[in-house]
mmCIF file of C-alpha atoms in Angstrom:
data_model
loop_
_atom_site.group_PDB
_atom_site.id
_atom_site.type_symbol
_atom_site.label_atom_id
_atom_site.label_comp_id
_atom_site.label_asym_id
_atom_site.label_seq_id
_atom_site.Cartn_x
_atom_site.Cartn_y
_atom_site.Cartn_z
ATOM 1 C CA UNK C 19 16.961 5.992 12.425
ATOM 2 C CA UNK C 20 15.356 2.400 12.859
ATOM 3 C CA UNK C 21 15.879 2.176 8.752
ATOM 4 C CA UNK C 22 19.517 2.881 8.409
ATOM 5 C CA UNK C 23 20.641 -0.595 8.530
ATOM 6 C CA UNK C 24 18.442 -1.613 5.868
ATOM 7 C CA UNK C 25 18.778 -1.703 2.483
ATOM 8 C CA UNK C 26 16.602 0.252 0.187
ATOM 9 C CA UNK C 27 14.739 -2.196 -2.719
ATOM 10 C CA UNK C 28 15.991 -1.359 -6.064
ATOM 11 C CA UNK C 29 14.524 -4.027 -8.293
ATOM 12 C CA UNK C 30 11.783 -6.948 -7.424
ATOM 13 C CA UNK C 31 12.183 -10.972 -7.742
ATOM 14 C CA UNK C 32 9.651 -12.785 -9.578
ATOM 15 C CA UNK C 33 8.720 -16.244 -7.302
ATOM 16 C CA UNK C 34 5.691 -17.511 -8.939
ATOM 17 C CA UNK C 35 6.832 -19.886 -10.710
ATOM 18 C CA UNK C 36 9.369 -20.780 -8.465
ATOM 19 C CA UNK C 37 7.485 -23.683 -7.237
ATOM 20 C CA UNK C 38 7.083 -25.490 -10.599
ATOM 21 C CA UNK C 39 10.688 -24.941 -12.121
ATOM 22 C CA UNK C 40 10.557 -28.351 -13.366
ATOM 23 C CA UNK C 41 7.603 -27.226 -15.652
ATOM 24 C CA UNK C 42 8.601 -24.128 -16.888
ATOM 25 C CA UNK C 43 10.594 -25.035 -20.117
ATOM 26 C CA UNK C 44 7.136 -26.823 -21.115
ATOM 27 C CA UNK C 45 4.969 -23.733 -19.426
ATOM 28 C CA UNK C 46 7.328 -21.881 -22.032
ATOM 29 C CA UNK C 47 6.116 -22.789 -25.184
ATOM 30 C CA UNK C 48 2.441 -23.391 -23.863
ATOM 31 C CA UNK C 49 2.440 -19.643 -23.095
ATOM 32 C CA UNK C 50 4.458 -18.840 -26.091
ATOM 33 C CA UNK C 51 1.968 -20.399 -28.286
ATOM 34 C CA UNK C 52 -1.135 -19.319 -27.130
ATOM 35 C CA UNK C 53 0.894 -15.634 -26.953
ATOM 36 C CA UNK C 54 1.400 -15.645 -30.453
ATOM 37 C CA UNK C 55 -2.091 -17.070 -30.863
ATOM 38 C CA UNK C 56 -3.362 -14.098 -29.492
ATOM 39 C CA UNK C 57 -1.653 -11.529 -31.493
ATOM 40 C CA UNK C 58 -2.455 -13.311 -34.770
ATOM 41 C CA UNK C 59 -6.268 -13.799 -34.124
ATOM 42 C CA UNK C 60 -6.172 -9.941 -32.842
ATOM 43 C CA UNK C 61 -4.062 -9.100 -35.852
ATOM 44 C CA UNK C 62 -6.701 -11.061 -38.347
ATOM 45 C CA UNK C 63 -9.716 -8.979 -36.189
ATOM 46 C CA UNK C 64 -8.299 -5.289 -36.727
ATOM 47 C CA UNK C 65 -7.276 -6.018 -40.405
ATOM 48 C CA UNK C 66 -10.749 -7.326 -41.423
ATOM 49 C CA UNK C 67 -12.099 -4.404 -39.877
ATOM 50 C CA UNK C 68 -10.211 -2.028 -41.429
ATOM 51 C CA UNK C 69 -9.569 -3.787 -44.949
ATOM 52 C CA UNK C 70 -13.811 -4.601 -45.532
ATOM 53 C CA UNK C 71 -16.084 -1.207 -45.431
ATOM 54 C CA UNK C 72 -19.271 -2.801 -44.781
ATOM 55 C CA UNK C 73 -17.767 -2.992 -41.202
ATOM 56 C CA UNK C 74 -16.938 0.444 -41.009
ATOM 57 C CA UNK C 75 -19.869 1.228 -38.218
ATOM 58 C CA UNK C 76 -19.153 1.761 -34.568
ATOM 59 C CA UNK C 77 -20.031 -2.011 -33.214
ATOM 60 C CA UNK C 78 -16.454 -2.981 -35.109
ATOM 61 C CA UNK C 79 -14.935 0.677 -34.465
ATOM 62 C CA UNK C 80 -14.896 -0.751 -30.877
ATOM 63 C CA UNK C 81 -14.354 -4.357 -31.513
ATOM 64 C CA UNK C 82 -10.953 -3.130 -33.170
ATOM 65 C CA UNK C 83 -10.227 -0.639 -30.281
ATOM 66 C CA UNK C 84 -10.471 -3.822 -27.947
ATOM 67 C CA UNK C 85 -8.553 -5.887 -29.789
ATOM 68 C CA UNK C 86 -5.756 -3.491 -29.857
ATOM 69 C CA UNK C 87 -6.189 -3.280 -25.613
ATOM 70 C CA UNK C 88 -5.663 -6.936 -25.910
ATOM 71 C CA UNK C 89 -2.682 -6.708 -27.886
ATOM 72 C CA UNK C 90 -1.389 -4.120 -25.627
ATOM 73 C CA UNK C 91 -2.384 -5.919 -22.357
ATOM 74 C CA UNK C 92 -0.326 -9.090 -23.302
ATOM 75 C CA UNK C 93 2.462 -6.858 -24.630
ATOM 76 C CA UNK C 94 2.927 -5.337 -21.332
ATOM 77 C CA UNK C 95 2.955 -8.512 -19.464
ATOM 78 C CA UNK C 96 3.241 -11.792 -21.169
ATOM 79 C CA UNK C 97 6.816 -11.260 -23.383
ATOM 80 C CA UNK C 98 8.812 -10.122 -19.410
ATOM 81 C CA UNK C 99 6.589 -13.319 -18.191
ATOM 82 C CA UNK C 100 8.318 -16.187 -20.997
ATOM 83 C CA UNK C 101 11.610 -14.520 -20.666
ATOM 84 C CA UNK C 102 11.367 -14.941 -16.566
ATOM 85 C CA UNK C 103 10.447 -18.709 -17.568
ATOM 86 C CA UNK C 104 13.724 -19.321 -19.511
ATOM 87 C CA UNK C 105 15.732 -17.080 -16.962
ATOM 88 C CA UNK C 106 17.555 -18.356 -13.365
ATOM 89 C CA UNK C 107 16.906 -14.739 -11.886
ATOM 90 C CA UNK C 108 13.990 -13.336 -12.351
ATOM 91 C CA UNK C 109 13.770 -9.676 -11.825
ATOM 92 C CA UNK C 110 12.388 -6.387 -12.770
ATOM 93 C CA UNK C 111 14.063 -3.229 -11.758
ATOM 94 C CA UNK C 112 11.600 -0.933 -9.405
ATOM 95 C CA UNK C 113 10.995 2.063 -11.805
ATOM 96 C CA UNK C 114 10.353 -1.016 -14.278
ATOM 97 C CA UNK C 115 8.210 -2.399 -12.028
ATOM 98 C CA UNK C 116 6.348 1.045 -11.454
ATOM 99 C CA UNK C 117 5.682 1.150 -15.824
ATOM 100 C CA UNK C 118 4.651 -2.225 -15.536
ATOM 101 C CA UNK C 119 2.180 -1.403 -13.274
ATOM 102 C CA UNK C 120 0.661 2.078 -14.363
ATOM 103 C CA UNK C 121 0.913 0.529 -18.217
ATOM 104 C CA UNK C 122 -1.740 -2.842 -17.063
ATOM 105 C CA UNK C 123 -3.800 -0.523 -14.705
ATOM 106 C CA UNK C 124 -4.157 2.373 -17.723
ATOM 107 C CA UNK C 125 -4.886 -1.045 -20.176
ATOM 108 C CA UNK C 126 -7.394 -2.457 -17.919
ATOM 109 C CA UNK C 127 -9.230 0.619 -16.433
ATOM 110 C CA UNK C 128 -9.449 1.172 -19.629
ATOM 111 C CA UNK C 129 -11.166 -1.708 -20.754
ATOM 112 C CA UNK C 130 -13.185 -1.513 -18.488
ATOM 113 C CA UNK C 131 -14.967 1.825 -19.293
ATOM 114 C CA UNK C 132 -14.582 0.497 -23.537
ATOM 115 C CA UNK C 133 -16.999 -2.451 -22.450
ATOM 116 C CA UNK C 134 -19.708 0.482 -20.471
ATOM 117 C CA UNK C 135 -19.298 2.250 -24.460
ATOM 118 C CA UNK C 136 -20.060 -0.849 -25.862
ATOM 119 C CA UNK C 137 -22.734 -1.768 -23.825
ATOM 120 C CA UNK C 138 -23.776 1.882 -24.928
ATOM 121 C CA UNK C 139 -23.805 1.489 -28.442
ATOM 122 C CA UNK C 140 -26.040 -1.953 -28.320
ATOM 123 C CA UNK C 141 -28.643 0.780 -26.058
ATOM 124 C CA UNK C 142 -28.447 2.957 -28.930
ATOM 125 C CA UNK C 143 -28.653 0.291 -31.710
ATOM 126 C CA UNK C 144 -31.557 -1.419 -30.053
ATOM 127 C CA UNK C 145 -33.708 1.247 -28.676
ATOM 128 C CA UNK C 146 -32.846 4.369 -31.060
ATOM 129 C CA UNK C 147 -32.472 2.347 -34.407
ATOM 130 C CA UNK C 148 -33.570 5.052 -36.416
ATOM 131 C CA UNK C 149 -30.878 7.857 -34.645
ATOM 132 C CA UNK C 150 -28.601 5.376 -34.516
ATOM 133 C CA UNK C 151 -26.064 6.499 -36.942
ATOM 134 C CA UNK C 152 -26.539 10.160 -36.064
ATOM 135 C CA UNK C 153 -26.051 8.985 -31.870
ATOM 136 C CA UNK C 154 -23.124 6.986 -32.757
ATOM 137 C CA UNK C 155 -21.326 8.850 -35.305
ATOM 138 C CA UNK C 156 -17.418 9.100 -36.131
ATOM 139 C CA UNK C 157 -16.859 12.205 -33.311
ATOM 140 C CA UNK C 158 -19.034 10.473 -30.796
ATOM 141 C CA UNK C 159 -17.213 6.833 -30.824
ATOM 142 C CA UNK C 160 -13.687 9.058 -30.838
ATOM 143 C CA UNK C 161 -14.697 10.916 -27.787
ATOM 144 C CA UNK C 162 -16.091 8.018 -26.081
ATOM 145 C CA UNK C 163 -13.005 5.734 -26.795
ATOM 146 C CA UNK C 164 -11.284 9.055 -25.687
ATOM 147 C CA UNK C 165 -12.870 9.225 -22.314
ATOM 148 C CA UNK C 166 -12.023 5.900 -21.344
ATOM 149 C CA UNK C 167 -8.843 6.183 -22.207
ATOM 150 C CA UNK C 168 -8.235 9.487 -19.922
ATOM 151 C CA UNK C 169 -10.198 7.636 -16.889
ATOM 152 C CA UNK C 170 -7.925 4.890 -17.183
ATOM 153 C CA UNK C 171 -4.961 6.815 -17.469
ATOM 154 C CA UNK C 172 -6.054 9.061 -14.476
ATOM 155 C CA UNK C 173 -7.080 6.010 -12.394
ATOM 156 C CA UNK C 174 -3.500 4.116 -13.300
ATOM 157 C CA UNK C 175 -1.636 7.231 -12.450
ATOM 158 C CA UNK C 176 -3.363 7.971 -8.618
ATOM 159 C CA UNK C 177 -2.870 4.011 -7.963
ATOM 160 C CA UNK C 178 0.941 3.562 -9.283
ATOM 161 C CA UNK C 179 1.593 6.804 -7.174
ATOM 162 C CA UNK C 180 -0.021 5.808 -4.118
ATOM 163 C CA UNK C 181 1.677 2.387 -4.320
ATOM 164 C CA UNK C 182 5.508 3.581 -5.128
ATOM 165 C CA UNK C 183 5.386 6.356 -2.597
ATOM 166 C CA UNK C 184 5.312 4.029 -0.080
ATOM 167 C CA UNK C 185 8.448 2.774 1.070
ATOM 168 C CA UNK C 186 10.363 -0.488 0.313
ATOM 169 C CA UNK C 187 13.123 -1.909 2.416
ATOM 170 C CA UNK C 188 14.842 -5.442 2.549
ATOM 171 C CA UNK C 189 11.924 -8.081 1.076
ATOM 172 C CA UNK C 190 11.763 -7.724 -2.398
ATOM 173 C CA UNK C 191 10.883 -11.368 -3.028
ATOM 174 C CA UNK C 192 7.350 -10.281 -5.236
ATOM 175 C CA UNK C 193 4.886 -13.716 -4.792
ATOM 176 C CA UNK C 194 3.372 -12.916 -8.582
ATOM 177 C CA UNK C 195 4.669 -13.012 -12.178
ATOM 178 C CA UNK C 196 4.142 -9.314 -12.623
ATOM 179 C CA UNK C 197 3.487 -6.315 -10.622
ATOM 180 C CA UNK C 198 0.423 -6.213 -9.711
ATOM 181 C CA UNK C 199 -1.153 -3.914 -6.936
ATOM 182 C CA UNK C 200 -1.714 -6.662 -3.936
ATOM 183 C CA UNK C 201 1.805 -8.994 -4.094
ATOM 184 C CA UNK C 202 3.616 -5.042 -4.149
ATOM 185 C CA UNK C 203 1.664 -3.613 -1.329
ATOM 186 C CA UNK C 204 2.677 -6.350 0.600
ATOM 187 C CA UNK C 205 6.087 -5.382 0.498
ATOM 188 C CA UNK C 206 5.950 -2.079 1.563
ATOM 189 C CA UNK C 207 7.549 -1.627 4.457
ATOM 190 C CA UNK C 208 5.135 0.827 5.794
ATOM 191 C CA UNK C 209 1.657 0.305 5.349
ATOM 192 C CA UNK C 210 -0.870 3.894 4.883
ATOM 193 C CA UNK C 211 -3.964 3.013 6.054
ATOM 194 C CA UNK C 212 -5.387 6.009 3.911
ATOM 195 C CA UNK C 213 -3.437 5.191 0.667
ATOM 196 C CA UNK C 214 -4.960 1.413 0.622
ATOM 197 C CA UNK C 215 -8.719 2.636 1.415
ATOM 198 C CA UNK C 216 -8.036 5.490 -1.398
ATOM 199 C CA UNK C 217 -6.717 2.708 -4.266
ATOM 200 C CA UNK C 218 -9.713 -0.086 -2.872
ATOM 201 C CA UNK C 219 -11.939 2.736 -3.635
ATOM 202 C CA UNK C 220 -10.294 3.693 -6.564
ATOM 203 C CA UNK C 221 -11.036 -0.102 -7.842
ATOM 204 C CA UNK C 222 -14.523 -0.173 -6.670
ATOM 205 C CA UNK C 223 -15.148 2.675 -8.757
ATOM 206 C CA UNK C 224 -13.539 1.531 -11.737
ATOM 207 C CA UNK C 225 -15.593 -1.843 -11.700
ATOM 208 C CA UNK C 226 -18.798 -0.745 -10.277
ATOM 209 C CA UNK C 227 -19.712 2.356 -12.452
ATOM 210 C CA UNK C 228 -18.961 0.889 -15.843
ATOM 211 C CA UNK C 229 -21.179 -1.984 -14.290
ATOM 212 C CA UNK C 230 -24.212 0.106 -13.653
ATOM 213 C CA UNK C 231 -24.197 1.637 -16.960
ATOM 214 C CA UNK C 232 -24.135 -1.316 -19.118
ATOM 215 C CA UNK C 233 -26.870 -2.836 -16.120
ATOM 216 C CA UNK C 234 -28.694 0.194 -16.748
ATOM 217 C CA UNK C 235 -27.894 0.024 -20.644
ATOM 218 C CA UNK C 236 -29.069 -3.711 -20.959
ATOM 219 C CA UNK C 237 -32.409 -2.876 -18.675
ATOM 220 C CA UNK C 238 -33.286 -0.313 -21.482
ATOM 221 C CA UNK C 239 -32.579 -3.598 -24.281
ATOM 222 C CA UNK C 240 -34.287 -5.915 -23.256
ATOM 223 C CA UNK C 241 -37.189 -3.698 -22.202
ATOM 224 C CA UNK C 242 -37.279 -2.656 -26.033
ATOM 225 C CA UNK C 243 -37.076 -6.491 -27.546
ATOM 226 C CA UNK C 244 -39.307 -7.620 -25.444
ATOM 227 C CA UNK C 245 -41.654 -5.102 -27.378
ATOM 228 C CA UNK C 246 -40.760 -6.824 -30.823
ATOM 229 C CA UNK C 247 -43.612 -8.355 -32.635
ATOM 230 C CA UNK C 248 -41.742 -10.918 -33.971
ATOM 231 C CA UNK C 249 -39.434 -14.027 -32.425
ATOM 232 C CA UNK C 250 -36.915 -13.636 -35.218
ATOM 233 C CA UNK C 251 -36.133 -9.832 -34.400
ATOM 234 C CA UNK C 252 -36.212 -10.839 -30.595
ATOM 235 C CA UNK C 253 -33.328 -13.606 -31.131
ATOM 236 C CA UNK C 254 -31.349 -11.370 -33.560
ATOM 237 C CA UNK C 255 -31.740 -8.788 -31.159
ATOM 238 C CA UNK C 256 -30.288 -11.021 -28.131
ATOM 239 C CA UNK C 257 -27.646 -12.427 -30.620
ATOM 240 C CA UNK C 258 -26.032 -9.166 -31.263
ATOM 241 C CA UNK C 259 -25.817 -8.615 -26.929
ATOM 242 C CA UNK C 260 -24.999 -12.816 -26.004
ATOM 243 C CA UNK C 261 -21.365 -12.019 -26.618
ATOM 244 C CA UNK C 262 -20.689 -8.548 -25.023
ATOM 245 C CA UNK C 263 -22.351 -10.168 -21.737
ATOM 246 C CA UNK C 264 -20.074 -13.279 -22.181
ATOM 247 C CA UNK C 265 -16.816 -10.832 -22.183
ATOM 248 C CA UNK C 266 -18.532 -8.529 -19.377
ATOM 249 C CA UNK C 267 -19.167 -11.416 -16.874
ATOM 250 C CA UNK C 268 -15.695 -12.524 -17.547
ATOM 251 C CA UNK C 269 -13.858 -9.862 -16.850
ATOM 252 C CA UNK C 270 -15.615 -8.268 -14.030
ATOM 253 C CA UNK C 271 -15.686 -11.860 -12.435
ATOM 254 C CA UNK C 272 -11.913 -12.399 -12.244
ATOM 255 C CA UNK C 273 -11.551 -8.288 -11.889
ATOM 256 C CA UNK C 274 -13.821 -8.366 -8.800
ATOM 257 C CA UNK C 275 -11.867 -11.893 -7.477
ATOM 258 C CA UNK C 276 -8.669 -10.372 -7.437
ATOM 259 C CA UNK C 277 -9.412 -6.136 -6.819
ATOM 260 C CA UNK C 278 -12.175 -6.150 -4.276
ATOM 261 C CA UNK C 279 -11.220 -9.002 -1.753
ATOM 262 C CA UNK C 280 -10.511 -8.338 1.851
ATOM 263 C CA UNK C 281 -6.164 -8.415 2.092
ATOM 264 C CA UNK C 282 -6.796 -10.921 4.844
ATOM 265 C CA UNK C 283 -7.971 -13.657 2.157
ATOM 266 C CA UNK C 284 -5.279 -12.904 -0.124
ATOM 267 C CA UNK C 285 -3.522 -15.959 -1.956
ATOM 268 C CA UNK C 286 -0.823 -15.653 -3.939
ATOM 269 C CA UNK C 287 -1.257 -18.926 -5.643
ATOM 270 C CA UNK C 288 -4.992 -18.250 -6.722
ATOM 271 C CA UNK C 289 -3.960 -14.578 -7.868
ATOM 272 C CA UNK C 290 -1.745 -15.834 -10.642
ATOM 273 C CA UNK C 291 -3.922 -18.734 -11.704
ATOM 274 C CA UNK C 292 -6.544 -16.523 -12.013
ATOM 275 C CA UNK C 293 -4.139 -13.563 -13.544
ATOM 276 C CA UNK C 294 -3.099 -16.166 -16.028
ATOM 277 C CA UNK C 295 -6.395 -16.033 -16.872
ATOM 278 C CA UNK C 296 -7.192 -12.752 -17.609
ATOM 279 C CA UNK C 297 -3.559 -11.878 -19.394
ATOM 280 C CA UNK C 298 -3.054 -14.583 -21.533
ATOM 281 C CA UNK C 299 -6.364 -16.655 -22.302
ATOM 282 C CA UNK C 300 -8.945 -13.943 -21.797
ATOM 283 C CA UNK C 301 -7.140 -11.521 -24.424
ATOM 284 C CA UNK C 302 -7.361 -14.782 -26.802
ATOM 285 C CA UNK C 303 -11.221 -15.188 -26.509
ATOM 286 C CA UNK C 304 -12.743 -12.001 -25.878
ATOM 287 C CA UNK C 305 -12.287 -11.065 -29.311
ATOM 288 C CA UNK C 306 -12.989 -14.145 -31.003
ATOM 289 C CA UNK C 307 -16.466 -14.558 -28.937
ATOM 290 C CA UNK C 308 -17.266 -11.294 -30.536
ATOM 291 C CA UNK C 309 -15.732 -12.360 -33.989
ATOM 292 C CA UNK C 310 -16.410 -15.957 -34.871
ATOM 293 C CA UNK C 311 -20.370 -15.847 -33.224
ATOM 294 C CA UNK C 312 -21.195 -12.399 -35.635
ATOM 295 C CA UNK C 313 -21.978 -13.675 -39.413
ATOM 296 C CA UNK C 314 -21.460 -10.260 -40.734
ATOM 297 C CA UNK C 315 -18.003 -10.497 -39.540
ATOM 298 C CA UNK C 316 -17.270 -13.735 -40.608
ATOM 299 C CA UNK C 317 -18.602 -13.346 -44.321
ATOM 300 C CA UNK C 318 -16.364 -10.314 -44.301
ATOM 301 C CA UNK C 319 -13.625 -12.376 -43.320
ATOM 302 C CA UNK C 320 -14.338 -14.634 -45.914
ATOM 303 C CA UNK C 321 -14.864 -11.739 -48.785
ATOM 304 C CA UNK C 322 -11.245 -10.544 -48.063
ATOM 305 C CA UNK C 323 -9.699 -13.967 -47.783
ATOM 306 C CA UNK C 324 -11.302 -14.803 -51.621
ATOM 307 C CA UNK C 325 -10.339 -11.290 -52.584
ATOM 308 C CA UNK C 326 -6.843 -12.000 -51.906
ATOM 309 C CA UNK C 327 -7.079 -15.859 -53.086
ATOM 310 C CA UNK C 328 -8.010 -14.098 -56.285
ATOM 311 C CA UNK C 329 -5.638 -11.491 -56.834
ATOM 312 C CA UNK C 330 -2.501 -14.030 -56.574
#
């Protein structure tokens, strides 16, 4: 009875950029550009890939897997996110809201298990050269790809569920420039104590065991270079791991920032910065830290780029 004079929320108001409406014709075409940025670089990564054989082995099997996830993660966010900056009202309908949701969590559970299989494949590249392509080969990196794919759809699915069960009445104003699990929680009008310790959980998990394993995985590596004879192996060794640890400490840092905080210090203007972060600029430079610091990428990229200079 205490609900009946209150309305029931059927869609959610984007206000994060509310406060800088002045700026958001020129925030626009920033985003825009470095949106478009992002698919072409990813587009360039996953054609080179697939168009030059020498880098048909599982290091680039995954890079390409990751650069589709990237393409994907901005897809599910960034095109609602420039059409909100052109728009007066800025909404998303609730079941909308809900896709949004599962669709980032599935993406970014996801990628977060793809960067533990990565961090497996340098383990096995390093310390079982010789197995290597036996360890690694076409089945394995499908099944392993595979697997984090099916914990981050099971992860996404428990969280969304947990989060639109709860109800929703009267606020709808959403503090964020997406739906993301803190700004939507906060407007539930009802709180479950055991739903909110079930998804924090749910996010430890996600971030700490792919952590250990590529911890435990880079252990192993640099146990095994340090037992190279020679500096140059050592350093080409290291040079092969700089850039999966560059990608790794990003996106557990901002991941851990914005997942694994207390509610109490929650601030809606440092959760978008930082989500701007991680869905627009991160998906633009995780892939080309991986791409533009590998030479056997790069004089692949090269080989197709004269091919096709030569064939016109």
């Amino acid at each position: 009875m205490e609900r009946v004079n209150e309305t029931v929320v059927r869609e959610f108001i984007f206000l994060s950029f509310s406060s800088v409406a002045r700026l958001q014709q020129l925030l626009f075409v920033i985003f825009l550009l470095l949106y478009l940025f992002t698919l072409g670089i990813n587009a360039i990564i996953i054609s080179t890939i697939l168009l030059d054989r020498a880098l048909h082995i599982p290091m680039y099997f995954f890079l390409a897997i990751l650069s589709c996830s990237e393409i994907c993660y901005t897809f599910v966010i960034v095109p609602k996110m420039l059409v909100d900056l052109l728009a007066q009202r800025k909404t998303i309908s609730f079941l909308g809201c809900a896709i949004q949701m599962f669709s980032f969590l599935f993406l970014g559970c996801s990628h977060s298990f793809l960067l533990a299989v990565m961090g497996y494949d340098r383990y096995v590249a390093i310390c079982n050269p010789l197995r290597y392509s036996v360890l690694m080969g076409h089945g394995m990196c499908m099944g392993l790809v595979a697997a984090a794919c099916a914990c981050g759809f099971t992860v996404a699915q428990i969280i969304t569920s947990l989060v639109f069960h709860l109800p929703f009445y009267s606020s709808n104003q959403l503090h964020h420039f997406f739906c993301d699990i803190s700004p939507v929680l906060r407007l539930a009008s009802h709180h479950n104590h055991f739903s909110q310790i079930v998804i924090f959980m749910l996010c430890t998990l996600v971030l700490a065991i792919p952590l250990l394993l590529i911890l435990v995985s880079y252990v192993h590596i640099i146990s095994a270079i340090l037992q190279f004879p020679s500096t140059l192996v050592r350093y080409k060794a290291y040079s092969t791991c700089v850039s999966h640890l560059i990608i790794v400490t990003v996106h557990y840092g901002c991941a851990s920032f914005i997942y694994l905080r207390p509610q109490s210090n929650y601030s809606s203007s440092q959760d978008a910065l930082i989500s701007v972060s991680y869905t627009i600029i991160t998906p633009l430079f995780n892939p080309m830290i991986y791409s533009l610091r590998n030479k056997e990428f790069k004089s692949a990229l090269c080989r197709i780029f004269f091919f096709q200079l030569s064939e016109k």
